[in-house]
Amino acid sequence: MFDVTPLLVRRATRRRNELARLDPVAAQERVLRGLLRRAAGTRFGRDYDFSSIRSVADFQARVPLRDYDAMWGDYWKAAFPRLSGASWPGPVRHLALSSGTTTGKTKYLPVTPAIRHSNARGGFDLLAHHFAARPYSRLFRGKTFMLGGSTALTEEAPGIFSGDLSGIAVKTLPLWARPYVFPKGELALMSDWQEKVERLARESLDEDIRALTGTPSWVLILLERVRALRDARGELGRPLYSELELFVHGGVNFAPYRSRFTKLFEGADVDQREAYAASEGFIASADRGFNEGLRIHLDHGLFYEFIPVDVLGSANPRRHWIKTAETGVNYALALSSCAGVFGYLIGDTVRLVDKSPPRLLVTGRTSYGLSAFGEHLIAEEIESAVAAAASAIGADVTDYSVGAVFPQDGQPRGGHLYVVEFAGGAPDQEALKRFGEVLDSTLLRLNDDYRAHRAGEFGMRPPEVRAVGPGAFARWMKSRGKLGGQHKVPRVINDRELWNDLLRFVSTAGATTACRTEK
């Protein structure tokens, strides 16, 4: 296998020089003009007279914000699965299935040739940052282990296929890149996640794995199995993959998993980089250290708008873009892209941490706010509190979900219940009590509304923590047909049917309830 790394390192140097010269505002104006020009002849473009739009202000005044349901109902449903010409010209031969994290509702999102090219450019930008940190990299002397969903696709109509986005990405890899990817063939097609992980772990042991990509929660399951297999072969202390130099993660907040990956990669010089690659497009990637912000991809066919979360539901919310958005504000993110979405609310919330160049942190989901009692917690605050609580008791959290428990007979005060899976099993009652106390005190410090609603004897009761045994969340996800791939355990659950389903499941999983300390 020919090592193309030196060629890519030189190209990456040129790309970093381009990025250093890039004007964020001018780049985004060019992107928007290009999108409007390309889509002017589509039904969407004709409805909003794209050909007469001359500025960002014109676009924002004319094209309303939309979520998936509105985009689907207004432009895609009637044409499905033949979406060509609805909101983007030319063939749309692939549709990505995106499972709604909070409700489980499946979405079909167009994967146009243009958005596939955009995603590839985003992936190369991430590699450019990696090569800057590892100038003597030999990444492509070996293989990239892509831990994604099944590459099996469903033919919705002749020549039109739907499936997991990672499966589409593998199926549409250029010919030159295919020898560098693991797994292949039958193994990549497998849909039984548990059997697939076992086979992947075994068959990867003797592969030259140089890079690893995937959702942290599922990658952990894989790597712990690899560790066990190596130990069983008498390879105690040997690195999981001796030449591994890059781990690309995304999809969930990495903070609760970071310490476990540090332990797993101990003794190896692994560059860990976050990618913000949503189903709607590859938005940003890490060019600096952990939690220092992800550099936004400004010239890849994606135009970004930032809507302050506190006005999102109003009739005419303020719509900022790269020129006018401010650091430190929690925004809902909207995209217009070469996938044929315009003013499209993807459901994520972000906060800019830099403007030159623009970098962001993902703070949660628009539907991930927890405010059953007016406490207005955002996912970022909850993630921070869980990480602090885990650190306080020296534990690692594998997964968790939180939802509201409402007042009932005998308990007039509502509150939050955290269902938590700890690595190595449930801590003892004293440790669980301490976990709940630190969780509570961290949220009291971070959020004024939470503090107000926890005050006195008439507000919310302290959080309850229920620990479940190892593998409980994986079994629950499997029971819902959502195990592995790009499926993620929902962190904050506001959907009562989904929440009740989780509670019914864990009630038979040997859960332990922590003591609560009234305050």
Short mmCIF file of C-alpha atoms in Angstrom, two decimals:
data_model
loop_
_atom_site.label_atom_id
_atom_site.label_comp_id
_atom_site.label_asym_id
_atom_site.label_seq_id
_atom_site.Cartn_x
_atom_site.Cartn_y
_atom_site.Cartn_z
CA MET A 1 0.00 0.00 0.00
CA PHE A 2 1.55 3.28 -1.15
CA ASP A 3 2.05 5.82 1.66
CA VAL A 4 0.44 9.04 0.44
CA THR A 5 1.10 10.86 3.72
CA PRO A 6 4.02 13.03 2.47
CA LEU A 7 1.89 14.28 -0.44
CA LEU A 8 -1.00 15.11 1.87
CA VAL A 9 1.29 16.83 4.39
CA ARG A 10 2.50 19.22 1.66
CA ARG A 11 -1.05 19.89 0.53
CA ALA A 12 -2.09 20.42 4.17
CA THR A 13 0.61 23.08 4.56
CA ARG A 14 -0.83 24.99 1.60
CA ARG A 15 -4.33 24.66 3.06
CA ARG A 16 -3.24 26.04 6.45
CA ASN A 17 -1.72 29.03 4.64
CA GLU A 18 -5.04 29.56 2.84
CA LEU A 19 -6.89 29.43 6.15
CA ALA A 20 -4.49 31.95 7.70
CA ARG A 21 -5.39 34.44 4.93
CA LEU A 22 -9.13 33.71 4.89
CA ASP A 23 -11.44 36.66 5.62
CA PRO A 24 -14.40 35.11 7.54
CA VAL A 25 -16.98 37.71 6.49
CA ALA A 26 -15.99 37.75 2.82
CA ALA A 27 -15.85 33.94 2.75
CA GLN A 28 -19.36 33.60 4.12
CA GLU A 29 -20.73 36.20 1.71
CA ARG A 30 -19.21 34.25 -1.19
CA VAL A 31 -20.70 31.01 0.09
CA LEU A 32 -24.19 32.49 0.35
CA ARG A 33 -24.02 34.02 -3.14
CA GLY A 34 -22.92 30.68 -4.55
CA LEU A 35 -25.71 28.77 -2.81
CA LEU A 36 -28.36 31.21 -4.04
CA ARG A 37 -27.03 31.03 -7.59
CA ARG A 38 -26.95 27.23 -7.64
CA ALA A 39 -30.44 26.82 -6.14
CA ALA A 40 -32.18 29.69 -7.98
CA GLY A 41 -33.94 27.34 -10.39
CA THR A 42 -35.25 24.92 -7.75
CA ARG A 43 -38.78 25.11 -6.42
CA PHE A 44 -37.44 26.58 -3.18
CA GLY A 45 -35.33 29.13 -5.07
CA ARG A 46 -38.24 30.22 -7.24
CA ASP A 47 -40.55 30.54 -4.25
CA TYR A 48 -38.16 32.99 -2.60
CA ASP A 49 -36.83 34.59 -5.81
CA PHE A 50 -33.22 33.77 -5.07
CA SER A 51 -32.09 35.46 -8.27
CA SER A 52 -33.02 38.89 -6.86
CA ILE A 53 -31.33 38.52 -3.44
CA ARG A 54 -28.32 40.80 -3.20
CA SER A 55 -27.16 40.63 0.42
CA VAL A 56 -27.27 38.70 3.66
CA ALA A 57 -29.88 41.15 4.92
CA ASP A 58 -32.06 40.46 1.84
CA PHE A 59 -31.77 36.73 2.42
CA GLN A 60 -32.68 36.95 6.11
CA ALA A 61 -35.64 39.23 5.40
CA ARG A 62 -37.02 36.95 2.68
CA VAL A 63 -36.25 33.36 3.75
CA PRO A 64 -37.78 32.32 7.08
CA LEU A 65 -36.16 29.97 9.56
CA ARG A 66 -37.32 26.36 9.28
CA ASP A 67 -36.85 23.15 11.21
CA TYR A 68 -36.83 19.67 9.71
CA ASP A 69 -40.59 19.16 9.95
CA ALA A 70 -41.25 22.35 8.01
CA MET A 71 -38.62 21.55 5.36
CA TRP A 72 -39.98 18.04 5.00
CA GLY A 73 -43.61 19.07 4.83
CA ASP A 74 -43.14 22.06 2.51
CA TYR A 75 -40.56 20.73 0.04
CA TRP A 76 -39.46 17.11 0.45
CA LYS A 77 -42.43 14.98 1.45
CA ALA A 78 -44.38 15.24 -1.80
CA ALA A 79 -41.27 14.57 -3.90
CA PHE A 80 -39.77 11.83 -1.72
CA PRO A 81 -37.59 9.98 -2.52
CA ARG A 82 -36.84 11.95 -5.71
CA LEU A 83 -35.68 15.24 -4.21
CA SER A 84 -33.80 16.56 -7.26
CA GLY A 85 -34.97 20.10 -8.00
CA ALA A 86 -36.97 20.52 -4.80
CA SER A 87 -34.38 22.62 -2.97
CA TRP A 88 -31.13 21.70 -4.79
CA PRO A 89 -30.49 21.00 -8.48
CA GLY A 90 -29.20 17.82 -10.01
CA PRO A 91 -29.32 14.25 -8.74
CA VAL A 92 -29.89 13.43 -5.07
CA ARG A 93 -29.01 9.76 -5.02
CA HIS A 94 -28.42 9.37 -1.29
CA LEU A 95 -30.56 10.14 1.75
CA ALA A 96 -29.04 10.05 5.22
CA LEU A 97 -31.17 8.60 7.98
CA SER A 98 -30.85 10.74 11.07
CA SER A 99 -32.49 9.50 14.24
CA GLY A 100 -33.91 12.26 16.40
CA THR A 101 -31.97 11.91 19.66
CA THR A 102 -34.72 13.14 21.96
CA THR A 103 -37.75 11.57 20.29
CA GLY A 104 -36.37 8.77 18.14
CA LYS A 105 -38.13 10.13 15.03
CA THR A 106 -36.28 9.23 11.83
CA LYS A 107 -35.37 12.01 9.41
CA TYR A 108 -34.35 11.75 5.76
CA LEU A 109 -31.71 14.31 4.81
CA PRO A 110 -30.44 14.79 1.23
CA VAL A 111 -26.80 13.93 0.62
CA THR A 112 -25.97 15.74 -2.61
CA PRO A 113 -22.65 15.39 -4.47
CA ALA A 114 -21.90 18.97 -3.38
CA ILE A 115 -22.37 18.23 0.33
CA ARG A 116 -20.25 15.07 0.03
CA HIS A 117 -17.49 17.25 -1.45
CA SER A 118 -18.00 19.74 1.40
CA ASN A 119 -17.70 16.94 3.97
CA ALA A 120 -14.50 15.71 2.34
CA ARG A 121 -13.03 19.21 2.53
CA GLY A 122 -13.96 19.37 6.20
CA GLY A 123 -12.21 16.08 6.82
CA PHE A 124 -9.09 17.34 5.07
CA ASP A 125 -9.06 20.51 7.19
CA LEU A 126 -9.07 18.32 10.29
CA LEU A 127 -6.14 16.36 8.85
CA ALA A 128 -4.34 19.64 8.14
CA HIS A 129 -4.54 20.49 11.84
CA HIS A 130 -3.34 17.00 12.76
CA PHE A 131 -0.35 17.24 10.43
CA ALA A 132 0.58 20.59 11.99
CA ALA A 133 0.74 18.82 15.36
CA ARG A 134 2.43 15.72 13.93
CA PRO A 135 4.68 16.95 11.09
CA TYR A 136 6.37 13.53 10.85
CA SER A 137 3.06 11.69 10.58
CA ARG A 138 2.82 8.42 8.66
CA LEU A 139 -0.96 8.25 8.93
CA PHE A 140 -1.52 6.67 5.53
CA ARG A 141 1.13 4.02 5.92
CA GLY A 142 -1.63 2.11 7.67
CA LYS A 143 -5.43 2.16 7.90
CA THR A 144 -8.18 4.33 9.33
CA PHE A 145 -10.64 2.40 11.49
CA MET A 146 -14.07 3.94 10.85
CA LEU A 147 -16.44 2.74 13.57
CA GLY A 148 -19.77 3.67 12.04
CA GLY A 149 -23.10 2.14 11.25
CA SER A 150 -23.81 -0.49 8.64
CA THR A 151 -22.82 0.34 5.07
CA ALA A 152 -25.93 -1.53 3.86
CA LEU A 153 -28.22 0.91 2.04
CA THR A 154 -31.93 0.67 1.21
CA GLU A 155 -33.03 1.36 -2.36
CA GLU A 156 -35.97 3.77 -1.96
CA ALA A 157 -36.41 4.09 -5.74
CA PRO A 158 -34.27 3.06 -8.72
CA GLY A 159 -30.85 4.61 -8.15
CA ILE A 160 -31.83 6.36 -4.88
CA PHE A 161 -30.51 4.90 -1.63
CA SER A 162 -31.01 5.70 2.07
CA GLY A 163 -28.94 4.65 5.03
CA ASP A 164 -26.56 5.59 7.80
CA LEU A 165 -24.49 8.68 6.91
CA SER A 166 -21.25 6.90 7.83
CA GLY A 167 -22.31 4.03 5.55
CA ILE A 168 -22.94 6.46 2.69
CA ALA A 169 -19.53 8.02 3.31
CA VAL A 170 -17.82 4.63 3.06
CA LYS A 171 -19.82 3.61 -0.02
CA THR A 172 -18.90 6.83 -1.82
CA LEU A 173 -15.20 6.93 -0.93
CA PRO A 174 -12.96 7.68 -3.91
CA LEU A 175 -11.16 4.63 -5.28
CA TRP A 176 -7.75 5.83 -4.12
CA ALA A 177 -8.90 6.04 -0.48
CA ARG A 178 -10.55 2.63 -0.13
CA PRO A 179 -7.42 0.57 0.61
CA TYR A 180 -6.73 2.81 3.62
CA VAL A 181 -10.06 2.09 5.37
CA PHE A 182 -11.02 -0.65 7.82
CA PRO A 183 -13.44 -2.52 7.89
CA LYS A 184 -14.44 -3.73 4.46
CA GLY A 185 -16.90 -6.10 2.82
CA GLU A 186 -19.16 -8.28 4.90
CA LEU A 187 -17.92 -6.82 8.17
CA ALA A 188 -18.80 -3.27 7.15
CA LEU A 189 -22.29 -4.38 6.11
CA MET A 190 -23.17 -5.98 9.46
CA SER A 191 -26.13 -4.43 11.27
CA ASP A 192 -26.05 -6.55 14.47
CA TRP A 193 -24.00 -4.12 16.57
CA GLN A 194 -22.91 -6.49 19.31
CA GLU A 195 -21.71 -9.15 16.91
CA LYS A 196 -20.10 -6.48 14.74
CA VAL A 197 -18.09 -4.99 17.62
CA GLU A 198 -16.84 -8.44 18.63
CA ARG A 199 -15.70 -9.21 15.09
CA LEU A 200 -14.21 -5.76 14.60
CA ALA A 201 -12.22 -6.06 17.80
CA ARG A 202 -10.84 -9.47 16.87
CA GLU A 203 -10.06 -8.71 13.24
CA SER A 204 -8.47 -5.35 13.99
CA LEU A 205 -5.85 -6.83 16.36
CA ASP A 206 -3.41 -7.58 13.56
CA GLU A 207 -4.28 -4.60 11.35
CA ASP A 208 -1.99 -1.58 11.10
CA ILE A 209 -4.47 0.93 12.57
CA ARG A 210 -3.16 4.51 12.39
CA ALA A 211 -6.41 6.46 12.90
CA LEU A 212 -9.69 5.73 14.66
CA THR A 213 -13.00 7.57 14.26
CA GLY A 214 -16.36 7.22 15.98
CA THR A 215 -18.76 8.26 18.72
CA PRO A 216 -16.92 8.06 22.09
CA SER A 217 -19.44 5.85 23.87
CA TRP A 218 -19.32 3.17 21.17
CA VAL A 219 -15.55 3.45 20.65
CA LEU A 220 -15.05 2.80 24.37
CA ILE A 221 -16.96 -0.47 24.14
CA LEU A 222 -14.79 -1.49 21.19
CA LEU A 223 -11.48 -0.51 22.79
CA GLU A 224 -12.24 -2.22 26.08
CA ARG A 225 -12.92 -5.40 24.12
CA VAL A 226 -9.64 -4.94 22.22
CA ARG A 227 -7.84 -4.51 25.56
CA ALA A 228 -9.37 -7.72 26.90
CA LEU A 229 -8.42 -9.65 23.77
CA ARG A 230 -4.83 -8.39 23.86
CA ASP A 231 -4.52 -9.30 27.53
CA ALA A 232 -5.90 -12.78 26.78
CA ARG A 233 -3.19 -13.18 24.11
CA GLY A 234 -0.53 -12.38 26.67
CA GLU A 235 -0.02 -8.83 25.39
CA LEU A 236 -0.48 -7.09 28.74
CA GLY A 237 0.69 -3.50 28.58
CA ARG A 238 0.94 -3.48 24.81
CA PRO A 239 -0.79 -0.46 23.19
CA LEU A 240 -4.22 -1.16 21.74
CA TYR A 241 -2.82 -0.40 18.29
CA SER A 242 0.92 0.14 18.28
CA GLU A 243 0.96 2.76 15.48
CA LEU A 244 -2.25 4.64 16.39
CA GLU A 245 -1.63 8.39 16.10
CA LEU A 246 -5.08 9.99 15.63
CA PHE A 247 -8.46 9.58 17.31
CA VAL A 248 -11.31 11.64 15.83
CA HIS A 249 -14.41 11.83 17.98
CA GLY A 250 -17.70 13.68 17.84
CA GLY A 251 -21.44 13.46 18.36
CA VAL A 252 -21.45 13.85 22.14
CA ASN A 253 -19.69 15.94 24.77
CA PHE A 254 -16.26 14.38 25.25
CA ALA A 255 -15.64 15.60 28.81
CA PRO A 256 -17.25 12.60 30.62
CA TYR A 257 -15.17 10.18 28.51
CA ARG A 258 -11.82 11.95 28.40
CA SER A 259 -10.23 10.35 31.46
CA ARG A 260 -11.08 6.85 30.25
CA PHE A 261 -9.56 7.45 26.84
CA THR A 262 -6.47 8.89 28.49
CA LYS A 263 -6.09 5.63 30.40
CA LEU A 264 -6.73 3.49 27.33
CA PHE A 265 -4.18 5.43 25.27
CA GLU A 266 -1.60 5.53 28.07
CA GLY A 267 1.91 5.11 26.69
CA ALA A 268 0.88 6.08 23.14
CA ASP A 269 1.17 9.50 21.53
CA VAL A 270 -2.40 9.74 20.21
CA ASP A 271 -3.67 13.07 18.88
CA GLN A 272 -7.31 13.36 20.01
CA ARG A 273 -9.36 15.74 17.86
CA GLU A 274 -13.05 16.63 17.95
CA ALA A 275 -15.08 16.88 14.76
CA TYR A 276 -18.43 18.67 14.58
CA ALA A 277 -19.86 16.69 11.69
CA ALA A 278 -23.66 16.81 11.78
CA SER A 279 -25.92 14.97 9.35
CA GLU A 280 -26.49 18.33 7.68
CA GLY A 281 -22.80 19.08 7.08
CA PHE A 282 -19.26 19.10 8.45
CA ILE A 283 -19.37 22.30 10.49
CA ALA A 284 -16.11 22.60 12.44
CA SER A 285 -13.04 20.74 13.68
CA ALA A 286 -10.48 21.14 16.43
CA ASP A 287 -7.35 23.08 15.49
CA ARG A 288 -6.29 23.56 19.11
CA GLY A 289 -6.53 21.69 22.41
CA PHE A 290 -9.46 20.11 24.21
CA ASN A 291 -12.30 22.51 25.01
CA GLU A 292 -10.56 25.46 23.28
CA GLY A 293 -13.16 25.69 20.54
CA LEU A 294 -13.65 24.14 17.10
CA ARG A 295 -12.63 26.15 14.06
CA ILE A 296 -15.66 26.78 11.82
CA HIS A 297 -15.41 25.63 8.20
CA LEU A 298 -16.21 28.91 6.45
CA ASP A 299 -15.57 28.13 2.77
CA HIS A 300 -17.08 24.65 2.34
CA GLY A 301 -20.55 25.47 1.03
CA LEU A 302 -22.17 26.11 4.42
CA PHE A 303 -23.60 29.50 5.44
CA TYR A 304 -24.13 29.91 9.19
CA GLU A 305 -26.70 31.91 11.14
CA PHE A 306 -26.80 32.33 14.90
CA ILE A 307 -30.12 32.95 16.67
CA PRO A 308 -30.06 33.84 20.39
CA VAL A 309 -31.74 30.97 22.19
CA ASP A 310 -33.81 33.28 24.38
CA VAL A 311 -35.64 34.70 21.30
CA LEU A 312 -35.79 31.52 19.23
CA GLY A 313 -39.50 31.02 19.66
CA SER A 314 -40.48 34.61 18.88
CA ALA A 315 -42.26 35.67 15.70
CA ASN A 316 -39.26 37.49 14.24
CA PRO A 317 -36.08 36.41 16.07
CA ARG A 318 -32.80 38.25 15.57
CA ARG A 319 -30.62 36.41 13.05
CA HIS A 320 -26.89 36.98 13.30
CA TRP A 321 -24.13 35.68 11.04
CA ILE A 322 -20.34 35.59 11.24
CA LYS A 323 -20.13 39.36 10.88
CA THR A 324 -22.53 40.20 13.73
CA ALA A 325 -22.50 37.21 16.11
CA GLU A 326 -20.79 37.78 19.47
CA THR A 327 -18.70 35.55 21.68
CA GLY A 328 -20.18 34.24 24.91
CA VAL A 329 -23.82 34.08 23.72
CA ASN A 330 -25.77 30.82 23.53
CA TYR A 331 -27.09 30.59 19.97
CA ALA A 332 -29.28 28.17 18.04
CA LEU A 333 -27.43 27.29 14.84
CA ALA A 334 -29.09 27.55 11.42
CA LEU A 335 -27.55 26.39 8.15
CA SER A 336 -27.99 27.13 4.49
CA SER A 337 -26.04 24.56 2.54
CA CYS A 338 -25.28 22.75 -0.68
CA ALA A 339 -27.48 19.92 0.60
CA GLY A 340 -30.46 22.13 -0.22
CA VAL A 341 -31.41 23.57 3.16
CA PHE A 342 -31.88 27.29 3.77
CA GLY A 343 -32.34 29.00 7.13
CA TYR A 344 -32.50 25.48 8.52
CA LEU A 345 -32.41 25.04 12.31
CA ILE A 346 -30.36 21.89 12.86
CA GLY A 347 -31.34 21.63 16.53
CA ASP A 348 -27.91 22.38 18.02
CA THR A 349 -26.93 25.25 20.27
CA VAL A 350 -23.43 26.73 20.14
CA ARG A 351 -21.33 29.46 21.72
CA LEU A 352 -18.61 31.35 19.88
CA VAL A 353 -15.34 31.50 21.81
CA ASP A 354 -13.32 33.37 19.14
CA LYS A 355 -14.05 35.59 16.16
CA SER A 356 -10.64 35.64 14.46
CA PRO A 357 -10.75 32.94 13.31
CA PRO A 358 -14.29 31.98 14.37
CA ARG A 359 -14.36 29.04 16.77
CA LEU A 360 -17.29 27.55 18.65
CA LEU A 361 -18.24 25.11 21.35
CA VAL A 362 -21.36 22.97 21.05
CA THR A 363 -23.47 23.68 24.12
CA GLY A 364 -26.38 21.31 23.52
CA ARG A 365 -29.62 20.95 21.63
CA THR A 366 -32.50 23.38 21.27
CA SER A 367 -34.70 20.55 22.57
CA TYR A 368 -32.14 19.65 25.24
CA GLY A 369 -32.93 22.43 27.65
CA LEU A 370 -34.26 21.07 30.92
CA SER A 371 -36.85 23.47 32.26
CA ALA A 372 -39.75 21.47 33.64
CA PHE A 373 -39.95 23.89 36.60
CA GLY A 374 -38.48 27.07 35.09
CA GLU A 375 -34.88 26.11 35.90
CA HIS A 376 -33.64 26.69 32.32
CA LEU A 377 -30.65 24.36 32.39
CA ILE A 378 -28.76 23.89 29.14
CA ALA A 379 -26.92 20.72 28.16
CA GLU A 380 -23.49 22.30 28.63
CA GLU A 381 -24.26 23.04 32.29
CA ILE A 382 -25.57 19.52 32.88
CA GLU A 383 -22.52 17.96 31.21
CA SER A 384 -20.21 20.10 33.35
CA ALA A 385 -22.02 19.13 36.53
CA VAL A 386 -21.93 15.40 35.74
CA ALA A 387 -18.20 15.62 34.95
CA ALA A 388 -17.52 17.48 38.22
CA ALA A 389 -19.54 14.95 40.24
CA ALA A 390 -17.75 12.00 38.64
CA SER A 391 -14.38 13.59 39.35
CA ALA A 392 -15.35 14.23 42.99
CA ILE A 393 -15.83 10.51 43.65
CA GLY A 394 -13.04 9.31 41.37
CA ALA A 395 -15.43 7.56 38.99
CA ASP A 396 -15.89 7.46 35.23
CA VAL A 397 -19.35 7.88 33.72
CA THR A 398 -20.05 5.65 30.75
CA ASP A 399 -23.46 7.12 29.91
CA TYR A 400 -26.35 8.91 31.53
CA SER A 401 -29.77 10.43 30.91
CA VAL A 402 -31.69 12.99 32.94
CA GLY A 403 -35.36 13.87 33.02
CA ALA A 404 -37.92 15.55 35.22
CA VAL A 405 -39.84 13.85 38.02
CA PHE A 406 -43.05 15.77 38.70
CA PRO A 407 -44.91 16.25 42.02
CA GLN A 408 -47.24 13.45 43.04
CA ASP A 409 -49.20 12.26 46.04
CA GLY A 410 -46.87 12.16 49.03
CA GLN A 411 -44.17 14.15 47.22
CA PRO A 412 -45.30 17.73 46.51
CA ARG A 413 -41.95 18.83 45.08
CA GLY A 414 -40.64 17.90 41.67
CA GLY A 415 -37.02 17.52 40.65
CA HIS A 416 -34.56 15.80 38.34
CA LEU A 417 -33.64 12.14 38.13
CA TYR A 418 -30.25 11.14 36.71
CA VAL A 419 -29.92 7.59 35.44
CA VAL A 420 -26.16 6.96 35.39
CA GLU A 421 -23.99 4.08 34.21
CA PHE A 422 -20.56 4.08 35.83
CA ALA A 423 -17.52 2.29 34.46
CA GLY A 424 -16.76 -0.68 36.69
CA GLY A 425 -20.20 -0.79 38.27
CA ALA A 426 -22.24 1.32 40.66
CA PRO A 427 -20.45 3.18 43.48
CA ASP A 428 -21.58 2.56 47.03
CA GLN A 429 -24.40 4.54 48.63
CA GLU A 430 -22.06 7.06 50.24
CA ALA A 431 -20.31 7.77 46.94
CA LEU A 432 -23.64 8.08 45.11
CA LYS A 433 -24.80 10.55 47.73
CA ARG A 434 -21.63 12.59 47.23
CA PHE A 435 -22.11 12.42 43.44
CA GLY A 436 -25.59 13.90 43.80
CA GLU A 437 -24.37 16.64 46.17
CA VAL A 438 -21.59 17.79 43.82
CA LEU A 439 -23.95 17.61 40.84
CA ASP A 440 -26.40 19.83 42.67
CA SER A 441 -23.81 22.30 43.99
CA THR A 442 -22.25 22.68 40.52
CA LEU A 443 -25.61 23.49 38.93
CA LEU A 444 -26.38 25.93 41.76
CA ARG A 445 -23.14 27.72 40.93
CA LEU A 446 -23.62 27.70 37.15
CA ASN A 447 -27.28 28.65 36.77
CA ASP A 448 -29.17 31.43 38.56
CA ASP A 449 -32.61 30.06 37.63
CA TYR A 450 -31.75 26.62 38.98
CA ARG A 451 -30.49 28.21 42.19
CA ALA A 452 -33.73 30.20 42.55
CA HIS A 453 -35.89 27.13 42.03
CA ARG A 454 -33.85 25.06 44.49
CA ALA A 455 -34.13 27.68 47.25
CA GLY A 456 -36.22 27.06 50.36
CA GLU A 457 -38.59 24.20 50.98
CA PHE A 458 -41.08 25.08 48.25
CA GLY A 459 -38.99 24.71 45.07
CA MET A 460 -37.36 21.75 43.41
CA ARG A 461 -36.06 18.89 45.51
CA PRO A 462 -32.39 17.88 45.16
CA PRO A 463 -31.44 15.67 42.21
CA GLU A 464 -31.87 11.92 42.57
CA VAL A 465 -29.18 9.65 41.13
CA ARG A 466 -30.00 6.13 40.06
CA ALA A 467 -27.02 3.96 39.09
CA VAL A 468 -27.44 1.11 36.62
CA GLY A 469 -25.10 -1.75 35.89
CA PRO A 470 -22.50 -1.93 33.11
CA GLY A 471 -24.05 -2.25 29.65
CA ALA A 472 -27.51 -1.10 30.75
CA PHE A 473 -27.69 1.78 28.28
CA ALA A 474 -26.41 -0.38 25.43
CA ARG A 475 -29.14 -2.92 26.19
CA TRP A 476 -31.77 -0.17 26.33
CA MET A 477 -30.60 1.26 23.00
CA LYS A 478 -30.67 -2.22 21.49
CA SER A 479 -34.25 -2.72 22.73
CA ARG A 480 -35.15 0.43 20.76
CA GLY A 481 -33.27 -0.67 17.65
CA LYS A 482 -30.80 2.20 18.16
CA LEU A 483 -27.61 0.37 19.09
CA GLY A 484 -24.30 1.54 17.66
CA GLY A 485 -23.29 3.56 14.64
CA GLN A 486 -24.32 7.20 14.87
CA HIS A 487 -27.07 6.56 17.41
CA LYS A 488 -26.44 8.40 20.66
CA VAL A 489 -27.83 7.90 24.15
CA PRO A 490 -30.14 10.90 24.76
CA ARG A 491 -28.66 13.01 27.54
CA VAL A 492 -31.67 15.16 28.38
CA ILE A 493 -35.06 13.57 27.80
CA ASN A 494 -38.11 15.80 27.65
CA ASP A 495 -40.23 13.36 25.66
CA ARG A 496 -42.34 11.63 28.32
CA GLU A 497 -42.89 8.44 26.33
CA LEU A 498 -39.15 7.99 25.80
CA TRP A 499 -38.40 8.88 29.44
CA ASN A 500 -40.98 6.41 30.74
CA ASP A 501 -39.55 3.74 28.44
CA LEU A 502 -36.10 4.24 29.97
CA LEU A 503 -37.47 4.14 33.51
CA ARG A 504 -39.40 0.94 32.80
CA PHE A 505 -36.27 -0.63 31.37
CA VAL A 506 -33.94 0.30 34.24
CA SER A 507 -36.48 -0.79 36.83
CA THR A 508 -35.56 -4.35 35.84
CA ALA A 509 -31.80 -3.66 35.53
CA GLY A 510 -30.81 -3.73 39.19
CA ALA A 511 -30.81 0.05 39.69
CA THR A 512 -29.59 1.65 42.91
CA THR A 513 -31.03 4.92 44.13
CA ALA A 514 -28.79 7.42 45.88
CA CYS A 515 -29.84 9.17 49.04
CA ARG A 516 -30.97 12.75 48.63
CA THR A 517 -29.92 15.51 50.98
CA GLU A 518 -32.62 18.10 51.42
CA LYS A 519 -31.45 21.70 51.29
#
